[in-house]
CSV table of C-alpha atoms in Angstrom, one decimal:
chain,number,residue,atom,x,y,z
A,1,UNK,CA,-0.1,-0.6,-0.2
A,2,UNK,CA,1.2,3.0,-0.3
A,3,UNK,CA,2.1,5.3,2.8
A,4,UNK,CA,3.3,9.3,2.2
A,5,UNK,CA,5.6,11.0,4.8
A,6,UNK,CA,5.6,15.0,6.1
A,7,UNK,CA,8.7,16.3,7.3
A,8,UNK,CA,8.8,17.7,9.5
A,9,UNK,CA,5.5,17.8,11.8
A,10,UNK,CA,5.2,21.3,12.8
A,11,UNK,CA,8.4,24.2,12.7
A,12,UNK,CA,8.7,27.8,14.1
A,13,UNK,CA,11.2,29.7,12.0
A,14,UNK,CA,11.8,33.8,12.2
A,15,UNK,CA,11.0,35.9,9.0
A,16,UNK,CA,13.9,35.5,6.6
A,17,UNK,CA,15.2,32.3,7.4
A,18,UNK,CA,15.3,29.5,5.2
A,19,UNK,CA,12.7,26.7,4.1
A,20,UNK,CA,13.1,23.8,3.3
A,21,UNK,CA,10.2,21.1,3.4
A,22,UNK,CA,10.0,17.0,2.0
A,23,UNK,CA,7.7,14.7,1.1
A,24,UNK,CA,8.4,11.6,0.5
A,25,UNK,CA,5.4,8.7,-1.0
A,26,UNK,CA,7.0,5.1,-0.9
A,27,UNK,CA,4.4,1.8,-2.8
A,28,UNK,CA,3.9,3.6,-5.6
A,29,UNK,CA,5.9,4.9,-8.6
A,30,UNK,CA,5.9,8.3,-10.9
A,31,UNK,CA,2.6,10.2,-9.4
A,32,UNK,CA,1.9,13.1,-9.4
A,33,UNK,CA,2.4,15.3,-6.4
A,34,UNK,CA,1.5,18.5,-5.2
A,35,UNK,CA,1.5,21.1,-2.2
A,36,UNK,CA,-0.6,23.0,-0.9
A,37,UNK,CA,-1.5,25.8,1.9
A,38,UNK,CA,-3.8,25.8,4.4
A,39,UNK,CA,-3.7,29.6,6.3
A,40,UNK,CA,-5.6,29.9,9.5
A,41,UNK,CA,-9.4,31.2,8.0
A,42,UNK,CA,-8.9,29.8,4.9
A,43,UNK,CA,-9.4,27.5,2.1
A,44,UNK,CA,-6.7,24.9,1.0
A,45,UNK,CA,-4.5,26.8,-1.5
A,46,UNK,CA,-2.3,24.7,-4.7
A,47,UNK,CA,1.0,25.2,-4.8
A,48,UNK,CA,2.6,23.1,-7.1
A,49,UNK,CA,2.8,20.4,-8.9
A,50,UNK,CA,4.7,18.2,-10.8
A,51,UNK,CA,3.7,15.3,-13.1
A,52,UNK,CA,7.8,14.4,-12.9
A,53,UNK,CA,11.1,13.7,-11.7
A,54,UNK,CA,12.3,17.8,-12.2
A,55,UNK,CA,8.5,18.6,-14.5
A,56,UNK,CA,7.1,21.6,-11.6
A,57,UNK,CA,4.2,23.4,-12.4
A,58,UNK,CA,4.1,26.8,-9.9
A,59,UNK,CA,0.2,27.6,-9.1
A,60,UNK,CA,0.8,30.7,-7.6
A,61,UNK,CA,3.2,33.4,-7.5
A,62,UNK,CA,4.8,34.0,-4.4
A,63,UNK,CA,8.4,33.8,-2.8
A,64,UNK,CA,7.9,29.9,-1.8
A,65,UNK,CA,9.3,27.4,-5.0
A,66,UNK,CA,10.0,23.3,-5.4
A,67,UNK,CA,11.7,20.5,-6.2
A,68,UNK,CA,11.3,17.8,-7.5
A,69,UNK,CA,14.8,15.9,-7.7
A,70,UNK,CA,13.3,12.2,-7.7
A,71,UNK,CA,10.5,10.3,-8.5
A,72,UNK,CA,8.7,9.9,-5.3
A,73,UNK,CA,10.3,13.1,-3.3
A,74,UNK,CA,8.7,16.9,-4.1
A,75,UNK,CA,10.6,20.0,-1.5
A,76,UNK,CA,9.0,22.8,-1.1
A,77,UNK,CA,11.0,26.0,-0.4
A,78,UNK,CA,11.6,29.5,0.5
A,79,UNK,CA,14.7,31.9,0.8
A,80,UNK,CA,14.0,34.5,2.7
A,81,UNK,CA,9.7,33.3,4.7
A,82,UNK,CA,7.1,36.4,4.9
A,83,UNK,CA,5.1,36.3,7.8
A,84,UNK,CA,1.9,35.8,5.0
A,85,UNK,CA,4.2,32.2,4.7
A,86,UNK,CA,2.6,30.3,8.0
A,87,UNK,CA,0.4,28.0,7.3
A,88,UNK,CA,-0.5,24.7,7.6
A,89,UNK,CA,1.7,22.7,4.4
A,90,UNK,CA,0.3,19.6,3.1
A,91,UNK,CA,1.6,17.5,-0.1
A,92,UNK,CA,-0.3,15.3,-2.0
A,93,UNK,CA,-0.2,13.0,-4.4
A,94,UNK,CA,-2.4,10.6,-7.0
A,95,UNK,CA,-2.0,8.6,-10.2
A,96,UNK,CA,-3.7,9.0,-13.1
A,97,UNK,CA,-5.0,12.6,-12.1
A,98,UNK,CA,-7.5,10.6,-10.2
A,99,UNK,CA,-8.2,11.3,-7.2
A,100,UNK,CA,-5.2,12.5,-4.1
A,101,UNK,CA,-4.3,11.0,-0.9
A,102,UNK,CA,-3.2,13.9,1.6
A,103,UNK,CA,0.2,13.1,4.2
A,104,UNK,CA,-0.2,13.9,7.8
A,105,UNK,CA,1.0,17.6,6.9
A,106,UNK,CA,4.0,20.4,8.3
A,107,UNK,CA,2.7,23.0,10.4
A,108,UNK,CA,4.7,26.6,9.9
A,109,UNK,CA,4.6,29.5,12.4
A,110,UNK,CA,6.6,32.0,11.0
A,111,UNK,CA,7.5,34.7,13.8
B,1,UNK,CA,-11.2,32.2,-11.4
B,2,UNK,CA,-12.9,28.7,-10.7
B,3,UNK,CA,-14.3,28.5,-7.0
B,4,UNK,CA,-16.1,25.9,-5.1
B,5,UNK,CA,-18.9,27.5,-2.8
B,6,UNK,CA,-19.8,26.5,0.4
B,7,UNK,CA,-21.7,27.0,2.9
B,8,UNK,CA,-19.5,27.5,6.3
B,9,UNK,CA,-21.7,26.3,9.0
B,10,UNK,CA,-21.3,25.5,11.9
B,11,UNK,CA,-23.7,22.4,10.7
B,12,UNK,CA,-25.8,20.9,13.8
B,13,UNK,CA,-27.5,17.6,12.7
B,14,UNK,CA,-28.8,14.8,16.0
B,15,UNK,CA,-27.0,11.3,16.1
B,16,UNK,CA,-28.6,8.9,13.7
B,17,UNK,CA,-30.2,11.9,11.4
B,18,UNK,CA,-29.4,12.2,8.2
B,19,UNK,CA,-26.6,15.3,7.3
B,20,UNK,CA,-26.3,16.8,3.7
B,21,UNK,CA,-23.7,18.9,2.5
B,22,UNK,CA,-23.6,20.9,-0.1
B,23,UNK,CA,-21.7,22.1,-2.8
B,24,UNK,CA,-22.0,24.8,-6.1
B,25,UNK,CA,-18.6,25.0,-8.3
B,26,UNK,CA,-18.5,27.8,-10.9
B,27,UNK,CA,-16.0,26.0,-13.6
B,28,UNK,CA,-18.3,24.3,-16.6
B,29,UNK,CA,-15.9,22.1,-16.9
B,30,UNK,CA,-14.8,20.2,-13.9
B,31,UNK,CA,-15.2,17.0,-14.4
B,32,UNK,CA,-13.8,15.1,-11.3
B,33,UNK,CA,-15.5,16.0,-7.1
B,34,UNK,CA,-14.4,14.7,-4.4
B,35,UNK,CA,-15.9,14.7,-0.8
B,36,UNK,CA,-13.2,15.2,2.0
B,37,UNK,CA,-13.1,14.4,6.1
B,38,UNK,CA,-10.7,17.5,8.2
B,39,UNK,CA,-10.2,16.9,11.9
B,40,UNK,CA,-9.4,20.3,13.8
B,41,UNK,CA,-5.1,20.2,13.4
B,42,UNK,CA,-5.4,17.4,10.4
B,43,UNK,CA,-4.9,16.4,7.0
B,44,UNK,CA,-7.7,15.4,5.2
B,45,UNK,CA,-9.0,11.9,4.0
B,46,UNK,CA,-11.0,11.9,1.1
B,47,UNK,CA,-14.4,10.0,2.1
B,48,UNK,CA,-16.0,10.8,-1.7
B,49,UNK,CA,-15.3,10.6,-4.9
B,50,UNK,CA,-18.1,11.6,-7.5
B,51,UNK,CA,-17.3,11.5,-11.1
B,52,UNK,CA,-20.3,12.1,-12.8
B,53,UNK,CA,-24.3,13.0,-12.7
B,54,UNK,CA,-25.9,10.5,-10.0
B,55,UNK,CA,-25.5,9.2,-6.5
B,56,UNK,CA,-23.3,6.8,-5.6
B,57,UNK,CA,-23.5,5.5,-2.2
B,58,UNK,CA,-20.4,4.0,0.0
B,59,UNK,CA,-21.9,2.6,3.9
B,60,UNK,CA,-23.9,5.5,5.3
B,61,UNK,CA,-21.7,7.9,2.3
B,62,UNK,CA,-23.7,8.9,-0.6
B,63,UNK,CA,-22.0,11.2,-3.5
B,64,UNK,CA,-24.6,13.6,-5.3
B,65,UNK,CA,-23.2,15.1,-8.4
B,66,UNK,CA,-25.6,17.5,-10.6
B,67,UNK,CA,-23.6,18.8,-14.4
B,68,UNK,CA,-26.1,19.9,-15.1
B,69,UNK,CA,-27.1,23.0,-11.5
B,70,UNK,CA,-22.4,22.6,-11.1
B,71,UNK,CA,-23.5,21.2,-7.1
B,72,UNK,CA,-21.9,18.3,-5.1
B,73,UNK,CA,-23.6,16.8,-2.7
B,74,UNK,CA,-22.9,14.8,0.4
B,75,UNK,CA,-25.4,12.7,2.5
B,76,UNK,CA,-24.4,11.1,6.2
B,77,UNK,CA,-26.7,8.8,7.2
B,78,UNK,CA,-27.1,7.6,10.7
B,79,UNK,CA,-24.5,10.3,12.2
B,80,UNK,CA,-22.1,9.2,14.4
B,81,UNK,CA,-20.2,11.7,16.7
B,82,UNK,CA,-17.2,10.5,15.1
B,83,UNK,CA,-18.8,12.1,11.8
B,84,UNK,CA,-18.2,15.7,14.2
B,85,UNK,CA,-15.7,17.5,11.8
B,86,UNK,CA,-15.1,20.0,8.7
B,87,UNK,CA,-16.2,18.6,5.6
B,88,UNK,CA,-14.7,19.6,1.9
B,89,UNK,CA,-15.5,19.5,-1.0
B,90,UNK,CA,-12.9,19.6,-4.3
B,91,UNK,CA,-13.4,19.4,-8.0
B,92,UNK,CA,-10.7,18.8,-11.1
B,93,UNK,CA,-11.2,19.0,-14.1
B,94,UNK,CA,-9.3,15.9,-15.1
B,95,UNK,CA,-5.8,15.0,-15.8
B,96,UNK,CA,-2.8,16.1,-13.8
B,97,UNK,CA,-4.4,19.3,-12.2
B,98,UNK,CA,-4.6,19.6,-8.4
B,99,UNK,CA,-7.8,20.2,-7.1
B,100,UNK,CA,-9.3,23.4,-5.8
B,101,UNK,CA,-11.0,23.6,-2.1
B,102,UNK,CA,-14.4,24.7,-0.9
B,103,UNK,CA,-13.7,26.3,2.2
B,104,UNK,CA,-15.6,23.8,3.9
B,105,UNK,CA,-18.5,23.2,6.4
B,106,UNK,CA,-18.2,22.8,9.9
B,107,UNK,CA,-20.5,19.6,10.8
B,108,UNK,CA,-21.7,18.9,14.7
B,109,UNK,CA,-23.2,15.5,15.4
B,110,UNK,CA,-25.2,16.3,18.5
B,111,UNK,CA,-25.4,12.8,20.9
């Protein structure tokens, strides 16, 4: 069966510091991978998605970037965090464009 | 711009009754629709997917889709206190597209 991991689970970072969140999927090959953010009082917002190694599509212009160095690894990064980057970051995977399954998430607080 | 609208609630339903959750979507090109359950502080969990007009039943859950009216609903029969959560409606244009989420309906099942 497929399993999706995210780490860290929680993170507190000062404004202006860098960020690296990692997501890995087990038990499947060539999944579509997604990064979403859920800010307080707001809905889930799609940030990036990837259909393969090195292929990244950005949905929302911002100070975040994503990379997919391996088939089942998806990384979300920032060079300098803003207060508005606080939120619950969720990685998801799917096969052939059907149901998406979410990881446990990383709760980021920027202070 | 693609939008999914849900009543934020809270929707309060007595234990054992039917809970009815609704959402509407703006993009007529949407092909796939999903219901997720999210407990406080946790990541969303997929409970139903529906791709064609009509009803789809899975245990105590029934999803209904009406593409002409751009309307999706979720019925929960024999509601249990453990069903108390926020229910997220999502749509997709298909393929590798990410999901567009509503802000969710907070459901409370009263014992």
